[in-house]
Every structure is written in C-alpha cells, then in structure tokens.
Coordinates of C-alpha atoms in Angstrom, one line a residue:
Chain A
M25 CA -25.4 -22.0 123.1
I26 CA -29.0 -22.0 122.0
G27 CA -28.8 -18.2 121.5
E28 CA -25.9 -18.6 119.1
Q29 CA -27.7 -21.3 117.1
L30 CA -30.7 -18.8 116.9
I31 CA -28.5 -16.2 115.3
G32 CA -27.5 -18.7 112.6
V33 CA -31.1 -19.8 112.0
I34 CA -32.2 -16.2 111.6
L35 CA -29.4 -15.4 109.2
L36 CA -30.3 -18.5 107.1
A37 CA -34.0 -17.5 107.1
L38 CA -33.1 -14.0 105.9
L39 CA -30.9 -15.6 103.2
A40 CA -33.8 -17.8 102.0
L41 CA -36.1 -14.8 102.0
T42 CA -33.7 -12.8 99.9
A43 CA -33.2 -15.7 97.4
I44 CA -36.9 -16.2 97.0
T45 CA -37.4 -12.5 96.4
I46 CA -34.6 -12.4 93.8
A47 CA -36.1 -15.4 92.0
R48 CA -39.5 -13.6 91.8
L49 CA -38.4 -10.2 90.7
R50 CA -38.4 -9.3 87.0
N51 CA -36.6 -6.0 87.4
L52 CA -32.9 -6.7 87.0
L53 CA -31.8 -3.5 88.7
A54 CA -33.6 -4.5 91.9
T55 CA -32.1 -8.0 91.4
A56 CA -28.6 -6.6 91.3
M57 CA -29.2 -4.6 94.5
L58 CA -30.7 -7.6 96.3
S59 CA -27.9 -9.9 95.3
G60 CA -25.6 -7.4 97.0
I61 CA -27.7 -7.9 100.2
F62 CA -27.5 -11.7 99.6
S63 CA -23.7 -11.4 99.6
L64 CA -23.7 -9.4 102.8
L65 CA -25.9 -11.9 104.5
G66 CA -23.8 -14.8 103.1
A67 CA -20.6 -13.1 104.5
C68 CA -22.3 -12.7 107.9
W69 CA -23.2 -16.4 107.9
M70 CA -19.7 -17.5 107.1
L71 CA -18.4 -15.2 109.8
F72 CA -20.8 -16.8 112.2
L73 CA -19.3 -20.1 111.2
D74 CA -15.9 -18.7 112.2
A75 CA -14.4 -18.5 108.7
P76 CA -13.3 -14.9 108.4
D77 CA -11.1 -15.4 105.3
V78 CA -14.0 -16.8 103.3
A79 CA -16.3 -14.0 104.6
F80 CA -13.7 -11.4 103.6
T81 CA -13.7 -12.7 100.0
E82 CA -17.4 -12.9 99.9
A83 CA -17.6 -9.3 101.3
A84 CA -15.1 -7.8 98.9
V85 CA -16.2 -9.6 95.8
G86 CA -20.0 -10.0 96.3
A87 CA -20.9 -6.7 97.9
G88 CA -18.2 -4.5 96.4
I89 CA -17.2 -5.5 92.9
S90 CA -19.8 -7.8 91.5
T91 CA -22.7 -5.3 92.0
I92 CA -20.7 -2.8 90.0
L93 CA -19.8 -5.3 87.3
I94 CA -23.5 -6.4 87.0
L95 CA -24.5 -2.8 86.7
A96 CA -21.9 -2.3 83.9
T97 CA -23.4 -5.2 82.1
L98 CA -27.0 -3.9 82.6
C99 CA -25.9 -0.7 80.9
V100 CA -25.3 -2.7 77.8
V101 CA -28.2 -5.2 77.8
G102 CA -31.0 -3.2 79.5
A103 CA -32.7 -4.0 82.8
D104 CA -35.7 -6.1 81.9
E105 CA -35.6 -9.8 82.2
K106 CA -36.7 -11.7 79.2
Q107 CA -40.1 -13.3 79.7
V108 CA -40.0 -17.0 79.4
Q109 CA -42.7 -19.7 79.5
E110 CA -42.4 -21.5 82.8
S111 CA -42.8 -25.2 82.4
P112 CA -43.8 -27.6 85.2
L113 CA -41.1 -30.0 84.0
A114 CA -38.4 -27.5 84.9
L115 CA -39.9 -27.2 88.4
L116 CA -39.9 -31.0 88.7
V117 CA -36.2 -31.2 87.7
V118 CA -35.2 -28.6 90.2
L119 CA -37.2 -30.2 93.0
V120 CA -35.7 -33.6 92.3
A121 CA -32.1 -32.2 92.1
G122 CA -32.6 -30.3 95.3
G123 CA -34.1 -33.3 97.0
V124 CA -31.1 -35.4 96.0
L125 CA -28.7 -32.8 97.4
V126 CA -30.6 -32.6 100.7
Y127 CA -30.5 -36.5 100.8
G128 CA -26.7 -36.3 100.3
T129 CA -26.3 -34.0 103.3
L130 CA -27.8 -36.7 105.6
D131 CA -24.6 -38.7 105.4
M132 CA -22.5 -35.7 106.4
P133 CA -21.1 -35.5 110.0
R134 CA -23.1 -33.3 112.4
F135 CA -22.1 -29.6 112.5
G136 CA -19.1 -29.1 114.8
D137 CA -18.7 -32.9 115.4
P138 CA -15.2 -33.4 116.8
N139 CA -15.1 -37.0 115.4
A140 CA -15.7 -35.8 111.8
P141 CA -13.0 -37.2 109.4
A142 CA -12.0 -33.6 108.5
H143 CA -11.0 -33.0 112.1
Q144 CA -9.3 -36.3 112.6
S145 CA -7.2 -36.4 109.5
L146 CA -3.4 -36.2 109.8
V147 CA -3.4 -33.6 107.0
T148 CA -5.6 -31.2 109.1
Q149 CA -3.3 -31.7 112.1
A150 CA -0.3 -31.0 110.0
Y151 CA -1.8 -27.8 108.7
L152 CA -2.8 -26.6 112.1
Y153 CA 0.5 -27.6 113.6
S154 CA 2.6 -25.8 110.9
A155 CA 0.6 -22.6 111.3
N156 CA 1.4 -22.4 115.0
A157 CA 5.0 -23.6 115.1
P158 CA 7.7 -20.9 114.7
A159 CA 10.0 -21.1 111.7
E160 CA 13.1 -21.5 113.9
H161 CA 11.6 -24.6 115.4
R162 CA 12.7 -26.6 112.3
E163 CA 16.3 -25.5 112.6
T164 CA 16.7 -26.9 116.0
Q165 CA 14.8 -30.1 115.5
P166 CA 15.6 -32.1 112.3
S167 CA 12.6 -33.5 110.5
R168 CA 13.1 -37.2 111.2
D169 CA 13.1 -36.3 114.9
A170 CA 10.2 -37.1 117.3
H171 CA 7.3 -35.8 115.4
E172 CA 6.6 -36.3 111.7
L173 CA 4.5 -33.2 111.8
E174 CA 7.3 -30.9 112.4
T175 CA 8.6 -31.1 108.9
F176 CA 5.6 -29.0 108.0
A177 CA 6.5 -26.0 110.2
V178 CA 6.0 -22.7 108.3
G179 CA 5.6 -20.2 111.2
I180 CA 2.7 -18.1 109.8
P181 CA -0.2 -17.6 112.2
N182 CA -3.0 -17.5 109.6
T183 CA -3.5 -21.2 108.7
V184 CA -5.6 -20.2 105.6
T185 CA -2.8 -18.2 104.1
T186 CA -0.3 -20.9 104.8
V187 CA -2.4 -23.6 103.2
L188 CA -3.3 -21.4 100.2
A189 CA 0.1 -19.9 99.4
S190 CA 2.5 -22.6 100.6
F191 CA 1.1 -26.1 100.8
R192 CA -1.3 -25.6 97.9
G193 CA 0.8 -23.2 95.9
Y194 CA 0.1 -25.1 92.7
D195 CA -3.6 -24.8 93.3
T196 CA -3.4 -21.0 93.9
M197 CA -1.3 -20.7 90.8
G198 CA -4.0 -22.4 88.8
E199 CA -6.6 -20.0 90.3
T200 CA -4.5 -17.0 89.4
A201 CA -4.3 -18.4 85.9
V202 CA -8.1 -18.8 85.8
I203 CA -8.5 -15.1 86.7
F204 CA -5.9 -14.2 84.1
T205 CA -7.8 -16.1 81.5
A206 CA -11.0 -14.3 82.5
G207 CA -9.3 -10.9 82.1
L208 CA -7.8 -12.0 78.8
G209 CA -11.2 -13.2 77.5
V210 CA -12.8 -9.8 78.3
V211 CA -10.0 -7.9 76.6
V212 CA -10.1 -10.1 73.5
I213 CA -13.9 -9.9 73.1
L214 CA -14.6 -6.3 74.2
G215 CA -11.2 -4.7 73.9
G216 CA -11.8 -3.4 70.4
A217 CA -15.0 -1.6 71.6
R218 CA -13.5 1.8 71.5
H219 CA -13.2 1.7 67.7
R220 CA -16.9 0.8 67.2
R221 CA -19.0 2.9 69.5
F222 CA -22.7 2.0 69.7
E223 CA -24.8 3.9 67.3
P224 CA -27.7 5.9 69.0
S225 CA -30.2 3.6 67.4
E226 CA -28.6 0.7 69.2
T227 CA -28.9 2.2 72.7
V228 CA -31.1 0.2 75.1
D229 CA -33.6 1.5 77.6
I230 CA -31.9 1.0 80.9
T231 CA -35.0 1.8 83.0
P232 CA -36.9 -1.3 84.1
S233 CA -40.4 -1.2 82.7
D234 CA -42.1 -1.0 86.1
E235 CA -40.1 2.1 87.0
R236 CA -40.8 4.0 83.8
P237 CA -43.2 6.9 84.1
E238 CA -46.6 6.3 82.4
A239 CA -46.3 7.2 78.7
Chain B
M29 CA -14.2 0.3 137.6
D30 CA -15.8 -2.8 136.1
A31 CA -19.2 -1.8 137.5
I32 CA -18.9 1.6 135.9
R33 CA -17.9 0.0 132.6
E34 CA -20.9 -2.4 132.7
A35 CA -23.2 0.5 133.5
L36 CA -21.9 2.6 130.7
S37 CA -22.1 -0.3 128.3
W38 CA -25.8 -0.7 129.1
L39 CA -26.3 3.0 128.8
F40 CA -24.8 3.2 125.3
I41 CA -25.5 -0.2 123.6
V42 CA -29.1 -0.8 124.5
P43 CA -30.4 2.7 123.5
G44 CA -28.3 2.4 120.3
A45 CA -29.9 -0.9 119.4
L46 CA -33.4 0.6 120.2
L47 CA -32.6 3.5 117.9
C48 CA -31.6 1.1 115.1
V49 CA -34.9 -0.7 115.5
T50 CA -36.7 2.6 115.5
G51 CA -35.1 3.5 112.2
G52 CA -36.0 0.1 110.8
I53 CA -39.6 0.5 111.7
G54 CA -39.6 4.0 110.1
L55 CA -38.0 2.6 107.0
L56 CA -40.8 0.0 106.8
R57 CA -43.9 2.0 107.8
L58 CA -43.5 5.7 106.7
P59 CA -45.5 6.7 103.7
D60 CA -43.0 7.9 101.1
F61 CA -39.4 8.0 100.1
Y62 CA -38.5 11.4 101.7
A63 CA -40.0 10.4 105.0
R64 CA -38.2 7.1 105.0
M65 CA -35.0 9.0 104.5
H66 CA -35.4 10.5 107.9
A67 CA -35.9 7.2 109.5
A68 CA -32.8 5.8 107.9
G69 CA -30.9 8.7 109.2
V70 CA -31.7 7.7 112.8
T71 CA -30.1 4.2 112.2
D72 CA -27.2 5.6 110.3
T73 CA -26.1 8.2 112.8
L74 CA -27.1 8.1 116.4
G75 CA -27.9 4.3 116.5
T76 CA -24.5 3.4 114.9
A77 CA -22.6 5.8 117.1
L78 CA -24.1 4.6 120.4
V79 CA -23.5 1.0 119.6
L80 CA -19.9 1.5 118.4
V81 CA -19.0 3.7 121.4
G82 CA -20.5 1.1 123.7
L83 CA -18.3 -1.5 122.0
M84 CA -15.3 0.7 122.5
L85 CA -15.9 0.5 126.3
Q86 CA -15.4 -3.3 126.3
P87 CA -12.1 -4.5 127.6
A88 CA -9.9 -5.4 124.6
D89 CA -6.7 -4.6 122.9
W90 CA -6.1 -1.0 122.0
T91 CA -6.0 -1.8 118.3
V92 CA -9.6 -2.9 118.6
T93 CA -10.6 0.5 120.0
V94 CA -8.7 2.3 117.3
K95 CA -10.4 0.1 114.6
L96 CA -13.8 0.9 116.1
A97 CA -13.0 4.6 116.0
V98 CA -11.9 4.3 112.4
I99 CA -15.1 2.5 111.5
L100 CA -17.2 5.1 113.2
F101 CA -15.3 7.9 111.3
F102 CA -15.8 6.3 107.9
L103 CA -19.5 5.6 108.5
Y104 CA -20.0 9.2 109.6
V105 CA -18.3 10.4 106.4
T106 CA -19.9 8.0 103.9
S107 CA -23.5 7.5 105.0
P108 CA -24.5 11.2 105.1
T109 CA -22.8 11.7 101.7
A110 CA -24.6 8.7 100.2
A111 CA -27.9 10.0 101.6
H112 CA -27.2 13.4 100.2
A113 CA -26.3 12.1 96.8
L114 CA -29.4 9.9 96.8
I115 CA -31.9 12.6 97.8
H116 CA -30.3 15.0 95.3
A117 CA -30.6 12.4 92.5
A118 CA -34.2 11.7 93.5
Y119 CA -35.3 15.3 93.6
T120 CA -33.6 16.4 90.4
S121 CA -35.0 13.5 88.5
G122 CA -38.5 14.5 89.4
H123 CA -39.4 12.3 92.3
R124 CA -41.8 14.2 94.5
P125 CA -43.2 13.8 98.1
E126 CA -46.7 12.4 98.5
F127 CA -48.1 15.7 99.8
A128 CA -46.5 17.9 97.1
K129 CA -46.9 16.0 93.9
D130 CA -46.8 19.1 91.6
A131 CA -43.9 21.0 93.3
P132 CA -41.9 22.7 90.6
L133 CA -38.2 22.0 90.1
P134 CA -36.3 24.9 91.8
R135 CA -33.8 26.5 89.4
E136 CA -30.8 26.2 91.8
V137 CA -31.3 22.5 92.3
E138 CA -31.6 22.0 88.6
S139 CA -28.4 23.9 87.8
R140 CA -26.2 22.3 90.4
Chain C
M10 CA -21.0 13.5 89.0
K11 CA -17.9 15.6 89.0
N12 CA -19.9 18.8 89.5
H13 CA -21.4 17.4 92.7
V14 CA -19.3 19.2 95.3
I15 CA -19.9 17.1 98.4
L16 CA -19.5 13.8 96.5
R17 CA -16.3 15.0 94.9
V18 CA -14.7 16.1 98.2
V19 CA -15.7 13.0 100.1
T20 CA -14.5 10.7 97.3
K21 CA -11.1 12.4 97.3
L22 CA -10.9 11.9 101.0
L23 CA -11.9 8.3 100.9
I24 CA -9.9 6.9 97.9
P25 CA -6.5 7.0 99.6
Y26 CA -7.9 5.2 102.6
I27 CA -9.4 2.5 100.4
L28 CA -6.1 1.9 98.7
L29 CA -4.2 2.0 102.0
Y30 CA -6.6 -0.5 103.4
A31 CA -6.0 -2.8 100.4
F32 CA -2.3 -2.8 101.3
Y33 CA -3.1 -3.4 104.9
V34 CA -5.1 -6.5 103.9
Q35 CA -2.3 -7.6 101.6
W36 CA 0.6 -7.4 104.1
H37 CA -1.4 -8.3 107.2
G38 CA -2.8 -11.5 105.5
D39 CA -0.2 -13.6 107.3
Y40 CA -1.6 -12.6 110.7
G41 CA -5.3 -11.9 110.2
P42 CA -8.0 -12.5 107.7
G43 CA -7.1 -11.4 104.2
G44 CA -4.6 -12.0 101.4
G45 CA -3.8 -11.1 97.9
F46 CA -7.1 -11.9 96.3
Q47 CA -9.2 -9.7 98.7
A48 CA -6.6 -6.9 98.6
G49 CA -6.7 -6.9 94.8
V50 CA -10.5 -6.6 94.8
I51 CA -10.4 -3.7 97.4
F52 CA -7.7 -1.9 95.4
A53 CA -9.8 -2.2 92.2
A54 CA -12.8 -0.9 94.0
G55 CA -10.9 2.3 94.9
I56 CA -10.0 2.9 91.3
I57 CA -13.5 2.1 90.1
L58 CA -14.8 4.7 92.7
Y59 CA -12.6 7.3 91.1
A60 CA -13.9 6.3 87.6
L61 CA -17.5 6.5 88.8
V62 CA -17.2 10.0 90.3
F63 CA -14.7 11.7 88.0
G64 CA -15.5 9.9 84.8
L65 CA -14.0 7.0 82.9
Q66 CA -11.7 9.3 80.9
A67 CA -10.1 10.8 84.1
A68 CA -9.5 7.3 85.4
E69 CA -8.0 6.1 82.1
D70 CA -5.7 9.2 82.2
A71 CA -4.6 8.3 85.7
I72 CA -4.1 4.6 85.0
H73 CA -3.8 3.9 81.3
P74 CA -5.6 0.7 80.1
R75 CA -2.3 -0.5 78.7
V76 CA -0.8 -0.4 82.2
V77 CA -3.7 -2.4 83.5
H78 CA -3.4 -4.9 80.6
A79 CA 0.3 -5.3 81.4
G80 CA -0.6 -5.9 85.1
V81 CA -2.9 -8.8 84.2
A82 CA 0.0 -10.7 82.9
A83 CA 2.7 -9.4 85.3
G84 CA 1.0 -10.8 88.4
L85 CA 0.9 -14.3 87.0
L86 CA 4.4 -14.0 85.7
L87 CA 5.6 -12.9 89.2
Y88 CA 4.0 -16.0 90.6
L89 CA 5.6 -18.3 88.0
A90 CA 9.0 -16.5 88.5
V91 CA 8.9 -17.3 92.2
G92 CA 8.5 -21.0 91.3
V93 CA 11.2 -20.9 88.7
V94 CA 13.7 -19.1 91.0
A95 CA 13.1 -21.8 93.7
L96 CA 13.8 -24.3 91.0
L97 CA 17.1 -22.6 90.1
L98 CA 18.1 -22.4 93.7
G99 CA 17.9 -26.1 94.0
G100 CA 14.5 -26.7 95.5
N101 CA 11.3 -28.0 93.9
F102 CA 8.9 -25.7 91.9
L103 CA 7.3 -23.3 94.4
D104 CA 9.3 -24.8 97.3
Y105 CA 10.0 -21.6 99.3
D106 CA 12.4 -23.4 101.7
A107 CA 15.0 -22.8 98.9
F108 CA 15.0 -19.1 99.7
G109 CA 16.8 -19.6 103.0
H110 CA 16.0 -19.0 106.6
H111 CA 12.8 -17.0 106.3
G112 CA 12.1 -18.5 102.9
Q113 CA 8.5 -19.5 103.6
H114 CA 7.7 -15.9 104.7
H115 CA 9.2 -14.2 101.7
G116 CA 7.9 -16.8 99.3
I117 CA 4.3 -16.4 100.5
L118 CA 4.6 -12.6 100.4
L119 CA 5.9 -12.6 96.8
V120 CA 3.3 -15.1 95.6
E121 CA 0.5 -13.1 97.3
T122 CA 1.8 -9.9 95.6
G123 CA 1.5 -11.7 92.3
V124 CA -2.1 -12.7 93.0
F125 CA -2.8 -9.1 94.1
I126 CA -1.5 -7.6 90.9
T127 CA -3.4 -10.0 88.7
V128 CA -6.7 -9.7 90.5
A129 CA -6.7 -5.9 90.8
S130 CA -5.8 -5.6 87.1
V131 CA -8.4 -8.0 85.9
M132 CA -11.2 -6.3 87.9
V133 CA -10.2 -2.9 86.5
T134 CA -9.9 -4.3 83.0
I135 CA -13.4 -5.8 83.2
F136 CA -14.8 -2.5 84.4
Y137 CA -13.0 -0.4 81.8
S138 CA -14.1 -2.8 79.0
F139 CA -17.7 -2.7 79.9
A140 CA -17.9 1.0 80.7
E141 CA -16.2 1.7 77.4
L142 CA -19.0 0.0 75.5
V143 CA -21.7 2.6 76.4
R144 CA -19.7 5.7 77.2
S145 CA -21.5 8.9 76.2
D146 CA -18.6 11.5 76.0
Chain D
M24 CA -22.3 -13.9 127.1
K25 CA -23.1 -10.3 128.1
A26 CA -26.8 -9.4 128.1
Y27 CA -26.4 -6.0 126.5
L28 CA -24.6 -7.6 123.5
V29 CA -27.5 -10.0 123.1
V30 CA -29.9 -7.1 123.1
A31 CA -27.8 -5.3 120.6
I32 CA -27.6 -8.3 118.2
A33 CA -31.3 -8.9 118.5
G34 CA -32.0 -5.3 117.6
V35 CA -29.6 -5.3 114.7
L36 CA -31.1 -8.5 113.3
V37 CA -34.6 -7.1 113.5
T38 CA -33.4 -3.9 111.7
M39 CA -31.8 -6.0 109.0
A40 CA -35.0 -7.9 108.4
M41 CA -37.0 -4.7 108.1
A42 CA -34.5 -3.1 105.7
L43 CA -34.6 -6.3 103.6
V44 CA -38.4 -6.1 103.4
R45 CA -38.2 -2.5 102.2
A46 CA -35.6 -3.4 99.6
A47 CA -37.8 -6.2 98.3
R48 CA -41.0 -4.1 98.2
G49 CA -39.6 -0.9 96.7
P50 CA -41.8 0.7 95.3
S51 CA -39.4 3.2 93.7
V52 CA -35.8 2.5 92.9
Y53 CA -34.7 5.2 95.4
D54 CA -36.4 3.3 98.2
R55 CA -34.4 0.3 97.3
I56 CA -31.1 2.1 97.2
L57 CA -32.0 3.7 100.6
A58 CA -32.8 0.2 102.0
V59 CA -29.6 -1.4 100.6
N60 CA -27.5 1.5 102.1
S61 CA -29.2 1.1 105.5
F62 CA -28.7 -2.6 105.3
G63 CA -25.0 -2.2 104.7
T64 CA -24.7 0.1 107.7
V65 CA -26.6 -2.3 110.0
T66 CA -24.4 -5.1 108.7
V67 CA -21.3 -3.3 109.9
L68 CA -22.9 -3.1 113.3
F69 CA -23.9 -6.8 113.2
I70 CA -20.3 -7.8 112.4
S71 CA -18.8 -5.7 115.2
V72 CA -21.2 -6.9 117.8
L73 CA -20.8 -10.5 116.6
G74 CA -17.0 -10.2 117.0
F75 CA -17.4 -9.2 120.6
L76 CA -20.1 -11.8 121.3
L77 CA -17.9 -14.6 120.0
G78 CA -14.7 -13.2 121.4
R79 CA -13.1 -12.7 118.0
P80 CA -12.3 -8.9 117.7
D81 CA -10.4 -9.5 114.5
F82 CA -13.8 -9.6 112.8
L83 CA -13.6 -5.8 112.9
D84 CA -11.4 -5.9 109.7
L85 CA -14.4 -7.1 107.9
A86 CA -16.6 -4.3 109.4
L87 CA -14.1 -1.7 108.2
L88 CA -14.2 -3.2 104.7
Y89 CA -18.0 -2.8 104.6
A90 CA -17.8 0.8 105.9
L91 CA -15.6 1.6 102.9
L92 CA -17.2 -0.5 100.1
N93 CA -20.9 0.1 100.9
F94 CA -20.4 3.7 99.7
V95 CA -18.9 2.5 96.3
G96 CA -21.9 0.3 95.6
T97 CA -24.4 3.0 96.4
I98 CA -22.6 5.5 94.2
A99 CA -22.5 3.0 91.3
I100 CA -26.3 2.3 91.5
L101 CA -27.0 6.1 91.6
K102 CA -24.8 6.7 88.6
Y103 CA -26.3 3.9 86.7
F104 CA -29.8 5.2 87.3
K105 CA -29.0 8.8 86.6
Y106 CA -26.8 8.6 83.5
G107 CA -27.5 5.1 82.1
N108 CA -23.8 4.3 81.9
L109 CA -20.9 4.2 84.3
A110 CA -18.5 6.2 82.2
A111 CA -19.9 9.7 82.2
G112 CA -17.6 12.4 83.5
E113 CA -19.6 15.7 83.2
D114 CA -23.0 16.3 84.7

C-alpha cells in the first residue's frame, strides 16, 4: 500500500517539476514539447487514480492533438514569448489565490474515504447499479417492484459511458454543441485565409531566439 | 510451471528495467546529441522489448497478450523511424557532433 | 517530407491502424475505456499525420475541407435527431427506452457516433485552417 | 504485489525523471525532441506495468494509444522545425 502511494507521490513530483520548468522557459517551442510531457504525466496520474476514461481523453487530446495545434499556432505567431515586466503584486495575487484553494481542500473528504458523500449518495449507487444490471432485468421486474434502483438499469458495463451518453445525455449534447461552436468560430475567423495569403514581409521567424545561430 | 514462469519473468523484466535506466543515464550524461541518440536507442529497443515480453508471460486473458504484442510491434516500427527522421533532420540542417564541428555536408545526404 | 522514403512507407503502414484503432475505441466504448470523443480525436490524428507527411494539399485532395465542414454540423445534427426521433416515438427527448428492447444500447451508440463525427471534423478543421495560413506551396 | 513488477516500475519512473531533465535542459531543439520521444516510449512501459501491478490489464488500451500517437507528435515537431509550417508537401 505504501508502495502504491509512493508511485503517486513520484508522479505528482514529476508533474510539479514539469510545470515549474514550463513557467520558467521563454522558448515557446520547448514549452509546447514540455506541455506534451505534462499531459502524459497527467494521464499516468489519472490512470493511477483508476480513472482510465479520463486518462484516455487526456492522452488523446493532450499528448496527440494539442501539441500539433499549438505548433500550428506557433507557425503563425513565432516562437518567442513576449517579455513582460514581472510585478510583485501579480505574485502576491497568485499566492493568495493558491493559498485559498489549498485551504478549500482541507474540508474535502480523505482520498478513498468510503464514508465520503460521493460514495454514499443514492445517485452514485443508482449509476453503479445500472451499469452492472443486464437490460433484460427490467423486463422481468417492473420498476415499482422491490428496488427503486432497478428503474435505472441500462446494461452497459462501462459506467462512464452510461452516465455520459444516457443519464446525462443533455449535458453531452451541450458539450458537443460547444465543440461545434469552436469549429464554427475557427472557420468563420480563419476560413477566408486561402484568399489572402501572408505576404513574404509578414512572415515571422519561427526559430526561438536562443536556438538561432550566432549572426 | 508457475516456478518456470516466475523465473522467466525475473529473467526478462528486471534486465529490461535495468536497460531502461541505462538508456536514461546515457540520455542525461553523454556529451552531445548524436551520442545521446545511442543511449535512447537502448531504452527504445531492447529495454522495451524485454519488459513487454516479460509482461506477456504473466497469467492473463489471451487478448492481453495480443495487445502487448501489438504494442511491441508498433513501438518497433515507430521509434526507429522517428529516430531516423530526427537524426536526418539534425544532420541536414547543419548540427554537427562535438568532435567534428567542421564536417562538410555530404552530397548524398543533402540531395535526399 | 514526401521524399523521405522511410518516413513515407512507415506512415502509409501506420495510418490504417490509427484509423482502425479509432473505430475500436468508438465501438468498444461500452465495455472498456473510450467513447466518441476520444475516438474522434484519434481519427483526426490519423488524418493530420497524413497531412504532415504528404503535404496539406494531398490531405485536402483526399478529404475536402467542404466535407469536413459538413461533418462539423452533421455530428451535432445526428445527436439532435436521436433526441427528436425518441420524442416522435412517444418518449422524452433523448429517452432511448423509446427505441424498444435494446433501445439504450442503440441510442448510446448513435449518440456516440454523433460526438465522434463532430469532434473528428472540428479537429481536422482547426488543423486545416491554421496550416492554410502559412502554407508555402 | 510481485517483486519484479515493483523493480520494473521503479526503473521506469527513474528513466522518466531522467528524460524529463534532458527535455528541460536542452540545449538544442533536437535533444528536446529526442527526450520527448524517449519519454513517450517509457510512458508506454509505465502504463503497461502499472496495469499489471494494479490488476487492471484494460489499461493496455491506453498504452497502445501512446504507441501510435507519440509518433505523430514527433513528426509534427520535426516538420515545424524543418519547414516552419505544417502544410509543406515537397522537400
């Protein structure tokens, strides 16, 4: 048990190390690569917490697609981060906000606590029950019989899929609409690009300044 | 049977993990990019293969064994290709090893 | 990168498996980790790999941007259609029990397909639009 | 918990840390790409071993996903660095 905890601690330490490195780098190409690593580590951490569906999404989106889309953006805007004046006030605001968030976690139930409200709730039990009960079950036992829970039977082994696509179908529809809107926005803003190619004078230097050969 | 399985697991997985660590040390400590490439190769090929073959020996469903074999196949196709493309890009763009800073660009590499 | 022989051959070998794996994740989502969203992203990654190695023009010849734009809307429309058909069959909006005995199964599969189409199309659209901005050919 | 799996996961975690340090330190962009690629390979191993360690072999789906997608990311970074855009067709 201690050994398993140790794996989690090491993964979190690596995540923190990656995040600090990303914050300190001024070379956006390196930042893009390290954020790919960050996603990989995040997915491993979620997998360690036994949430393979979330890890799957993080893996596919974070490590696969978002690196490519960030690179596609860097092609347009160049790979040097704009130098900004760092003010102590900003640091203070971040520290206070972070402190408040950490304070908020103190009230949360312990990790894996069986008495946590999320594990005791009737809704959770219904979700878990429905995922494991076969669809035929409902036919033989009418809903008002014995268990109230049996009205929920869906008969699909993966609880996450059941909750996302069936119980929370409205929610997922909204999410699909959000993705649709994102695609629409990109098409509306950039869709006409093929008619107005960038002139050569507008091209940006995509090599980060610390990678350029000495001139 | 189980004793043989255990022994073979030790024989494959532990050397595989050691080779991974060896590759990692090389990646960290070797002096320049081309040398580090060799170290990464140790992790990517023999280390990966030994660990995955060792996992195939574990008692599990046959689908698990097939999936491990497929993973091994794809890793063996993709990592040497990525390494080749990477070193090709580095050499043609003028990156040179530490000990041969002024090596000329060979014509055949340039034209490929 | 089209003239790079090894890369070209390996990419041609790999792309069918990436697309096939996307469908595996899509249809196997009821039993294991995965679902429409993840499958869409993987499918898009396969198409983007083709565009990276063979050039944007080749990818646009294979899958025209207009088809992709249509896919963005088609996925969401499929999702909404499932809801409306459930409504017409006498159930509530998105109530898959209206589809009969295995209604939940079929409803979830159809809805996930809608998510798959929209996500894959949006990812490819974003890539096309950004790559289009700085193309050199 | 089988001892050889613990050894394997310890080795893999150490390798991940070393690849991460190389990716952060550079110095050239090629070192970083190499480190990210190695990191991806080692992550595939990590997920596989973790699946057996926790008794959840269905984690292997995720390892298979990485084995396929890691390549796409590496090629994208290489193309960006060599051509300056992601659209070029000819060399």
